[in-house]
Amino acid sequence: MARFRDEFEEFAGLSRRYPSEIMKQQGEGKKIVCYYGSRVPVEIIHASGALQYLLFDGGDTGPGEAALQYLLPFINAQALYQVGQHVAGLNLVTPIADRIIVDCKEADSVRVGDVFEFLQLPVWKLGVPQDWDREYAFKYYKQQLENLKDELGRLMGEEVTNDRLDESIKKYNRIRELLSLIGALRKQSPPVIGGEDFIRLNHFALRNDADASIIHLERIYEALQKEESEFQEGAPRILVSGRGFAFGDYTPLRIVEECGGVLVTELLDEGIVQPGKAKVGGDPIGNIAQLYYRDMVPSCFFTPSWGERWGKIESLIEEYKVSGMLYYMPSFDVIYDYEYPIFSKRADEKGIPFEMIESSYNFSREATETLRTRVESFIKICGR
Amino acid sequence: MAKKDWHKEYLVKCAGFGDPPWDKELDDMLEKWRKVANKLKLTDEDLEYIVTDWVPSNFDIELEGTRKVIGVLTAEAVDLMMASERKARGEKLVYGVLPAHTPFYRALKFTDPKVNTYFVDANFISFVQPLFHKIGPFLDFAEEHGVRYGCRHCALNKTRYTLLRQGIVPLPDVSWIWGFICDQAPKSDEFIQEYWNKDYPVIHSRWSHHGAAHEKEYQNKDMVEYLGGVMRDGYERVCKLLGIEVDEGAIIRALEERRAYLAKYEKLSQFMAADPPPFSGEIPLILAHGLWAVFNTGYEYYSEALNAVLKDAERRVAKGEGIVPKGSPSGMMWFMPFCNPFIMRMFEENGVAIAFCEGLLPSKADLEPPKFEDPFEANAEAFLKEAMITNWGTKADLTVEKMGTYDVDFMTWGFEDFDRWLGSDQKLCLAYVEKKTGKPCFYVEGDIWEDRDYSQEAMRTRVETICEIVKARVKKGVS
């Protein structure tokens, strides 16, 4: 495992240094564009020449409290965290961002943007119609992406050309492809990579320079071909679904794998590089819109989406020989809170053990051990 | 002594069916009402308590207007409870959710009188909670059937789910769900379908809130045209499912009907600005409810109730009578907890009036004719003017405008902590408005629809504190 772990740590280090690197480059005249939400295509930011920075931190309770002066306590814990992290001075990038692009497919993310606006940060809101099965909605989203391209062109003082968009599409297609290949290695039993490492790799790729990500993911994929699994033969194979794991929110993943399970596949909306491939050539904004709006698994917020999302889960269950399903969501995440009972019921009908973990990012010793007890029981049931 | 018929007593003493011209309908209404009360398990004892204690304690039923306002809610609830019979007769049922722009639903009815339009949850909860204080069991049922208590879901969606699942109202022929405000309403129908495994046609019409702070979205051509297109698509699909033609003339007629009601309603707002306000703000709030929630009974009962309320208001203002003594502070609330009317009484007992429900109060822009000619775009334009849909900055600007128009002494937000759209920007609005107006602004954690989680005594302490601050800050000259 030495080579994979070395490559992994090197990539992790690069990702950890990414905020200071972009701040340094901003000092040299470059622009920083933060973005929040899975329907903001990073390709457009990249093609503009701006330095992209995804907002999706989490994993501890403190920052969320700082947001309560602006937001309801019943906003989801992830959205509260984004605001609180800035308010408490714990995010070094948001105060100096040249733009913050907010994906407006859900009320909570709009409110994150609203607080940033209130605090005089340079917010730009991306309209993302949720009725994704309508042609007019697709056209509107595409137009919104055109507007984003123009906005970033104005910010950078230079038009975002189709050639540059195509170049960015190629790079991010390659990142998506490499992560899909790495993720698919988990079809093996036992797999050479587990869910915690895989989610972390996604995070490293999301917070990194695209070229560096490609180089490191290629090396990691190659290294993994020669690795042996650290997991036990017959370890229960878990699928995880829900909103997603924030940067820094790894405790639940670690506990699952420490308890003898292995996370082999996922259907997560945020904090992950969504699989897929955008077409290159022709109308690049149209190609990006097609990928982000129609080809990716529909967001939980889209209507309707749960039938299609469950269909995807069923295929993952078959493909990855899943023996249990975990649903993970931030507390008070109201639409995911509707989805999980539906998935729980469907999982029951298929005879797949199901467990939901709701998190307010409280991983105190007491909370962690309570969680461990639940997860241990769940993994034991999955192993039967 | 003959035993009192508390059902009749309710209709006559509380709900305006002893007053002309509704007294002519009393016998017919009583027959229907008994069936409804039976369906809702309202006993004689319940009715006795309601007639002798709850309603008189919370509503000024000495006034004909107030009785008729209660009558409007009662008549619609009775009509809603008859929906199964209508469906059995082959009539069509269309459901919607609050808040919607009502003309489309009215236009469906104009096009085919056999189409019945109901806002099941809003109209049921607005009847059963303020008048009977009995929504709790309906919410409990939803929480026992998949909608978790702990996540603080909206009471409206829970109510709709329970009413459908318990068969109190039948499944619709089409549910046209407006997700123009929140995410929860449209996803609730999808939840009901998926979790309960019930298949019924649902049309989703949605809006992604992406206006910049303080942007007047109704002036943004792209937004108006897009939203108009969404409305057109939804309307056409609903008509197709119902087998009726799209009649743009019916939409225009419905728009005019709404505008006429709005113009008359505006007179009431002027009376409410009197010192003292003639009555509590939840009376105008309920009268504005019909602008946002479709009533299958139409505007007929509404218009008669509004006329009666206007007469009461005129008389009281002329005499200098009102809900609090002259010279008392009078404020505005973004949305009053009208389903828990005892909270409003707490303010009044402490010498402070809440005269206006800001969220439903027409703004200057609302009273202007539309700039867009296409009926769908004109509706979209009207909808984008509303504080409920617009961005937080414009919402705050509207509050500043209305506080100035009606010269209120303070502003209170809150009672919508469950609402991830309508409630979630209120702390931002508060900070902005307080700075702009220099008037005291407050935020109260709570729920407009239900009161299971908030003790009356804890609420009383908060209300008393607000009232003391307001009275200390506001000293009006008493003539």
Short mmCIF file of C-alpha atoms in Angstrom, two decimals, chain B residues 74-376:
data_model
loop_
_atom_site.label_atom_id
_atom_site.label_comp_id
_atom_site.label_asym_id
_atom_site.label_seq_id
_atom_site.Cartn_x
_atom_site.Cartn_y
_atom_site.Cartn_z
CA THR B 74 -66.35 27.81 7.65
CA ALA B 75 -68.11 27.83 4.29
CA GLU B 76 -64.88 26.91 2.48
CA ALA B 77 -64.09 24.13 4.96
CA VAL B 78 -67.60 22.75 4.50
CA ASP B 79 -67.15 22.89 0.74
CA LEU B 80 -63.78 21.14 1.00
CA MET B 81 -65.26 18.37 3.12
CA MET B 82 -67.82 17.79 0.34
CA ALA B 83 -65.06 17.21 -2.21
CA SER B 84 -65.55 13.42 -2.12
CA GLU B 85 -69.21 13.82 -3.01
CA ARG B 86 -68.32 16.16 -5.84
CA LYS B 87 -65.78 13.70 -7.16
CA ALA B 88 -68.34 10.89 -6.95
CA ARG B 89 -70.67 13.04 -9.09
CA GLY B 90 -67.97 13.20 -11.75
CA GLU B 91 -66.79 16.71 -10.99
CA LYS B 92 -63.08 17.45 -11.23
CA LEU B 93 -60.81 18.39 -8.33
CA VAL B 94 -57.73 20.58 -8.71
CA TYR B 95 -55.52 21.17 -5.68
CA GLY B 96 -52.94 23.86 -5.19
CA VAL B 97 -50.69 25.09 -2.42
CA LEU B 98 -50.23 28.35 -0.60
CA PRO B 99 -49.12 30.83 -1.68
CA ALA B 100 -50.15 30.84 -5.30
CA HIS B 101 -51.35 33.57 -7.56
CA THR B 102 -55.03 32.72 -7.56
CA PRO B 103 -56.30 33.87 -10.99
CA PHE B 104 -55.23 30.68 -12.79
CA TYR B 105 -57.22 28.48 -10.46
CA ARG B 106 -60.19 30.82 -10.70
CA ALA B 107 -59.88 30.81 -14.49
CA LEU B 108 -60.17 27.01 -14.49
CA LYS B 109 -63.45 27.35 -12.65
CA PHE B 110 -64.66 30.11 -14.98
CA THR B 111 -63.88 27.85 -17.92
CA ASP B 112 -65.70 24.87 -16.47
CA PRO B 113 -67.91 25.31 -13.38
CA LYS B 114 -67.60 21.58 -12.72
CA VAL B 115 -63.94 22.10 -11.87
CA ASN B 116 -63.42 22.50 -8.12
CA THR B 117 -60.30 24.22 -6.90
CA TYR B 118 -59.05 23.67 -3.37
CA PHE B 119 -56.05 24.70 -1.36
CA VAL B 120 -56.53 21.73 0.88
CA ASP B 121 -53.95 22.35 3.56
CA ALA B 122 -54.07 26.12 3.91
CA ASN B 123 -57.83 26.34 3.99
CA PHE B 124 -58.25 23.42 6.34
CA ILE B 125 -55.62 24.51 8.83
CA SER B 126 -56.86 28.13 8.72
CA PHE B 127 -60.24 26.84 9.79
CA VAL B 128 -59.53 24.02 12.20
CA GLN B 129 -56.73 25.63 14.20
CA PRO B 130 -57.81 29.22 14.88
CA LEU B 131 -61.46 28.30 15.39
CA PHE B 132 -61.15 24.87 17.03
CA HIS B 133 -57.50 24.60 18.08
CA LYS B 134 -57.41 21.05 16.75
CA ILE B 135 -54.68 20.72 14.13
CA GLY B 136 -52.38 18.77 16.48
CA PRO B 137 -53.76 15.26 15.76
CA PHE B 138 -53.48 15.81 12.02
CA LEU B 139 -49.82 16.74 12.37
CA ASP B 140 -49.18 13.85 14.74
CA PHE B 141 -50.59 11.45 12.15
CA ALA B 142 -48.22 12.70 9.45
CA GLU B 143 -45.31 12.38 11.86
CA GLU B 144 -46.29 8.78 12.56
CA HIS B 145 -46.34 8.07 8.82
CA GLY B 146 -42.95 9.11 7.50
CA VAL B 147 -42.67 12.88 7.97
CA ARG B 148 -40.26 13.20 10.86
CA TYR B 149 -41.18 15.47 13.74
CA GLY B 150 -37.51 16.23 14.42
CA CYS B 151 -36.78 17.91 11.11
CA ARG B 152 -39.28 20.71 11.59
CA HIS B 153 -41.29 20.17 8.44
CA CYS B 154 -43.99 22.65 7.48
CA ALA B 155 -47.40 22.03 9.09
CA LEU B 156 -49.19 22.74 5.82
CA ASN B 157 -47.54 19.86 4.02
CA LYS B 158 -48.14 17.53 6.94
CA THR B 159 -51.79 18.53 6.97
CA ARG B 160 -52.21 17.87 3.25
CA TYR B 161 -50.61 14.45 3.61
CA THR B 162 -52.85 13.50 6.53
CA LEU B 163 -56.04 14.69 4.89
CA LEU B 164 -55.29 12.66 1.78
CA ARG B 165 -54.02 9.60 3.58
CA GLN B 166 -56.93 9.49 6.01
CA GLY B 167 -59.34 9.94 3.12
CA ILE B 168 -60.82 13.12 4.63
CA VAL B 169 -60.33 14.65 1.21
CA PRO B 170 -60.00 12.51 -1.92
CA LEU B 171 -57.02 12.32 -4.24
CA PRO B 172 -57.27 15.09 -6.83
CA ASP B 173 -57.67 14.83 -10.57
CA VAL B 174 -54.63 17.04 -10.72
CA SER B 175 -52.44 18.67 -8.14
CA TRP B 176 -50.86 21.81 -9.58
CA ILE B 177 -48.06 22.49 -7.19
CA TRP B 178 -46.43 25.87 -7.21
CA GLY B 179 -42.85 25.60 -6.11
CA PHE B 180 -42.40 29.30 -6.73
CA ILE B 181 -41.78 29.95 -3.07
CA CYS B 182 -40.35 26.96 -1.25
CA ASP B 183 -38.83 23.58 -2.07
CA GLN B 184 -40.98 21.70 0.39
CA ALA B 185 -44.44 22.07 -1.14
CA PRO B 186 -43.63 20.49 -4.51
CA LYS B 187 -41.46 17.83 -2.95
CA SER B 188 -44.29 17.03 -0.51
CA ASP B 189 -46.50 15.84 -3.33
CA GLU B 190 -43.65 13.75 -4.65
CA PHE B 191 -43.16 12.40 -1.12
CA ILE B 192 -46.84 11.49 -0.84
CA GLN B 193 -46.72 9.72 -4.18
CA GLU B 194 -43.49 7.83 -3.51
CA TYR B 195 -43.86 7.04 0.16
CA TRP B 196 -47.54 6.24 0.15
CA ASN B 197 -47.39 4.72 -3.34
CA LYS B 198 -50.33 6.74 -4.64
CA ASP B 199 -50.44 7.74 -8.23
CA TYR B 200 -52.24 10.94 -9.11
CA PRO B 201 -51.32 13.60 -11.65
CA VAL B 202 -49.01 16.29 -10.30
CA ILE B 203 -47.90 19.32 -12.28
CA HIS B 204 -44.84 21.02 -10.82
CA SER B 205 -44.24 24.67 -11.67
CA ARG B 206 -41.07 25.99 -10.11
CA TRP B 207 -38.92 29.05 -9.74
CA SER B 208 -35.26 29.31 -8.83
CA HIS B 209 -34.78 32.37 -6.64
CA HIS B 210 -31.78 34.10 -8.15
CA GLY B 211 -32.60 37.79 -7.99
CA ALA B 212 -29.83 39.94 -6.56
CA ALA B 213 -30.50 41.81 -3.32
CA HIS B 214 -32.80 44.82 -3.89
CA GLU B 215 -33.37 43.90 -7.54
CA LYS B 216 -36.96 44.59 -8.65
CA GLU B 217 -37.45 41.24 -10.30
CA TYR B 218 -40.82 42.21 -11.79
CA GLN B 219 -38.95 44.69 -13.96
CA ASN B 220 -36.51 42.05 -15.20
CA LYS B 221 -37.86 41.09 -18.63
CA ASP B 222 -36.04 37.75 -18.76
CA MET B 223 -37.40 36.72 -15.39
CA VAL B 224 -40.97 37.81 -16.13
CA GLU B 225 -40.99 36.11 -19.52
CA TYR B 226 -39.52 32.94 -18.09
CA LEU B 227 -41.89 32.78 -15.13
CA GLY B 228 -44.81 33.61 -17.44
CA GLY B 229 -43.73 30.69 -19.62
CA VAL B 230 -43.60 28.38 -16.60
CA MET B 231 -47.11 29.46 -15.64
CA ARG B 232 -48.36 28.97 -19.18
CA ASP B 233 -46.85 25.50 -19.38
CA GLY B 234 -48.40 24.52 -16.04
CA TYR B 235 -51.79 25.93 -16.93
CA GLU B 236 -51.87 24.26 -20.32
CA ARG B 237 -50.95 20.90 -18.83
CA VAL B 238 -53.63 21.25 -16.15
CA CYS B 239 -56.24 22.13 -18.79
CA LYS B 240 -55.19 19.14 -20.88
CA LEU B 241 -55.56 16.80 -17.92
CA LEU B 242 -58.99 18.24 -17.16
CA GLY B 243 -60.03 18.09 -20.79
CA ILE B 244 -60.81 21.81 -21.03
CA GLU B 245 -59.68 24.52 -23.40
CA VAL B 246 -57.13 27.17 -22.46
CA ASP B 247 -59.24 30.31 -22.32
CA GLU B 248 -57.07 33.39 -21.92
CA GLY B 249 -60.21 35.49 -21.54
CA ALA B 250 -61.01 33.55 -18.37
CA ILE B 251 -57.55 34.34 -17.01
CA ILE B 252 -58.01 38.04 -17.73
CA ARG B 253 -61.44 37.93 -16.06
CA ALA B 254 -59.91 36.27 -13.02
CA LEU B 255 -57.13 38.85 -12.90
CA GLU B 256 -59.69 41.65 -13.00
CA GLU B 257 -61.75 39.99 -10.29
CA ARG B 258 -58.68 39.77 -8.06
CA ARG B 259 -57.70 43.36 -8.79
CA ALA B 260 -61.20 44.61 -7.95
CA TYR B 261 -61.12 42.76 -4.63
CA LEU B 262 -57.64 44.12 -3.97
CA ALA B 263 -58.81 47.70 -4.59
CA LYS B 264 -61.65 47.29 -2.10
CA TYR B 265 -59.32 45.61 0.35
CA GLU B 266 -57.04 48.63 0.18
CA LYS B 267 -59.80 50.71 1.86
CA LEU B 268 -59.62 48.38 4.82
CA SER B 269 -55.88 48.98 5.07
CA GLN B 270 -56.58 52.70 5.36
CA PHE B 271 -59.00 52.11 8.25
CA MET B 272 -56.45 49.90 9.96
CA ALA B 273 -54.02 52.83 10.02
CA ALA B 274 -56.39 54.71 12.35
CA ASP B 275 -55.50 55.41 15.97
CA PRO B 276 -56.54 53.08 17.43
CA PRO B 277 -56.87 50.38 14.75
CA PRO B 278 -60.53 49.29 14.73
CA PHE B 279 -59.71 45.63 15.28
CA SER B 280 -56.93 43.12 15.37
CA GLY B 281 -54.84 42.61 12.26
CA GLU B 282 -55.79 38.99 11.79
CA ILE B 283 -59.20 40.07 10.45
CA PRO B 284 -57.60 41.85 7.46
CA LEU B 285 -55.12 38.97 7.23
CA ILE B 286 -57.89 36.42 6.76
CA LEU B 287 -59.56 38.69 4.23
CA ALA B 288 -56.28 38.80 2.28
CA HIS B 289 -55.97 35.04 2.47
CA GLY B 290 -58.24 34.67 -0.54
CA LEU B 291 -55.78 36.56 -2.67
CA TRP B 292 -53.22 33.82 -2.12
CA ALA B 293 -55.25 30.70 -1.50
CA VAL B 294 -58.01 29.66 -3.84
CA PHE B 295 -61.44 29.26 -2.32
CA ASN B 296 -63.79 26.97 -4.21
CA THR B 297 -66.57 29.09 -2.80
CA GLY B 298 -65.08 32.02 -4.74
CA TYR B 299 -65.13 35.67 -3.79
CA GLU B 300 -68.86 35.80 -3.02
CA TYR B 301 -68.64 35.09 0.70
CA TYR B 302 -65.40 37.00 0.81
CA SER B 303 -66.85 40.16 -0.71
CA GLU B 304 -69.81 40.12 1.68
CA ALA B 305 -67.49 39.62 4.63
CA LEU B 306 -65.24 42.43 3.44
CA ASN B 307 -68.25 44.74 3.06
CA ALA B 308 -69.37 43.96 6.60
CA VAL B 309 -65.86 44.45 7.98
CA LEU B 310 -65.55 47.79 6.16
CA LYS B 311 -68.83 48.94 7.75
CA ASP B 312 -67.63 47.89 11.20
CA ALA B 313 -64.31 49.62 10.61
CA GLU B 314 -65.92 52.83 9.44
CA ARG B 315 -68.21 52.94 12.45
CA ARG B 316 -65.46 52.21 14.93
CA VAL B 317 -62.99 54.65 13.45
CA ALA B 318 -65.64 57.37 13.46
CA LYS B 319 -66.23 56.73 17.16
CA GLY B 320 -62.53 56.49 17.93
CA GLU B 321 -63.01 52.92 19.15
CA GLY B 322 -60.54 50.15 18.57
CA ILE B 323 -58.67 47.14 19.72
CA VAL B 324 -56.48 49.13 22.14
CA PRO B 325 -56.88 52.54 23.79
CA LYS B 326 -56.22 55.60 21.65
CA GLY B 327 -52.56 56.55 21.65
CA SER B 328 -51.36 52.98 22.04
CA PRO B 329 -48.50 51.77 19.86
CA SER B 330 -49.52 50.01 16.68
CA GLY B 331 -47.26 47.70 14.74
CA MET B 332 -46.88 45.45 11.78
CA MET B 333 -45.98 41.80 11.68
CA TRP B 334 -44.49 40.02 8.67
CA PHE B 335 -46.97 37.18 9.23
CA MET B 336 -49.24 37.00 12.22
CA PRO B 337 -49.73 33.72 14.04
CA PHE B 338 -53.41 33.92 13.16
CA CYS B 339 -53.90 30.20 13.69
CA ASN B 340 -52.90 30.74 17.31
CA PRO B 341 -55.02 33.85 17.93
CA PHE B 342 -54.26 33.93 21.65
CA ILE B 343 -50.82 35.31 20.79
CA MET B 344 -52.42 38.35 19.20
CA ARG B 345 -54.58 38.77 22.30
CA MET B 346 -51.42 38.86 24.41
CA PHE B 347 -50.21 41.94 22.55
CA GLU B 348 -53.56 43.65 22.96
CA GLU B 349 -53.78 42.79 26.66
CA ASN B 350 -50.46 44.57 26.98
CA GLY B 351 -51.76 47.68 25.25
CA VAL B 352 -50.13 47.15 21.88
CA ALA B 353 -51.93 46.59 18.56
CA ILE B 354 -50.71 44.55 15.64
CA ALA B 355 -52.65 46.16 12.84
CA PHE B 356 -51.02 44.83 9.68
CA CYS B 357 -49.79 41.57 8.25
CA GLU B 358 -46.96 42.87 6.13
CA GLY B 359 -46.48 39.74 4.02
CA LEU B 360 -50.02 39.99 2.63
CA LEU B 361 -50.37 43.75 2.62
CA PRO B 362 -50.46 45.19 -0.91
CA SER B 363 -47.55 47.46 -1.79
CA LYS B 364 -47.69 50.52 -4.06
CA ALA B 365 -46.43 48.38 -6.95
CA ASP B 366 -49.20 45.85 -6.34
CA LEU B 367 -51.83 48.49 -7.04
CA GLU B 368 -50.25 49.49 -10.36
CA PRO B 369 -51.61 47.87 -13.54
CA PRO B 370 -49.33 45.31 -15.20
CA LYS B 371 -46.80 46.42 -17.79
CA PHE B 372 -46.80 43.06 -19.56
CA GLU B 373 -49.74 42.34 -21.85
CA ASP B 374 -49.60 38.57 -22.16
CA PRO B 375 -51.90 37.27 -19.39
CA PHE B 376 -49.33 34.76 -18.17
#
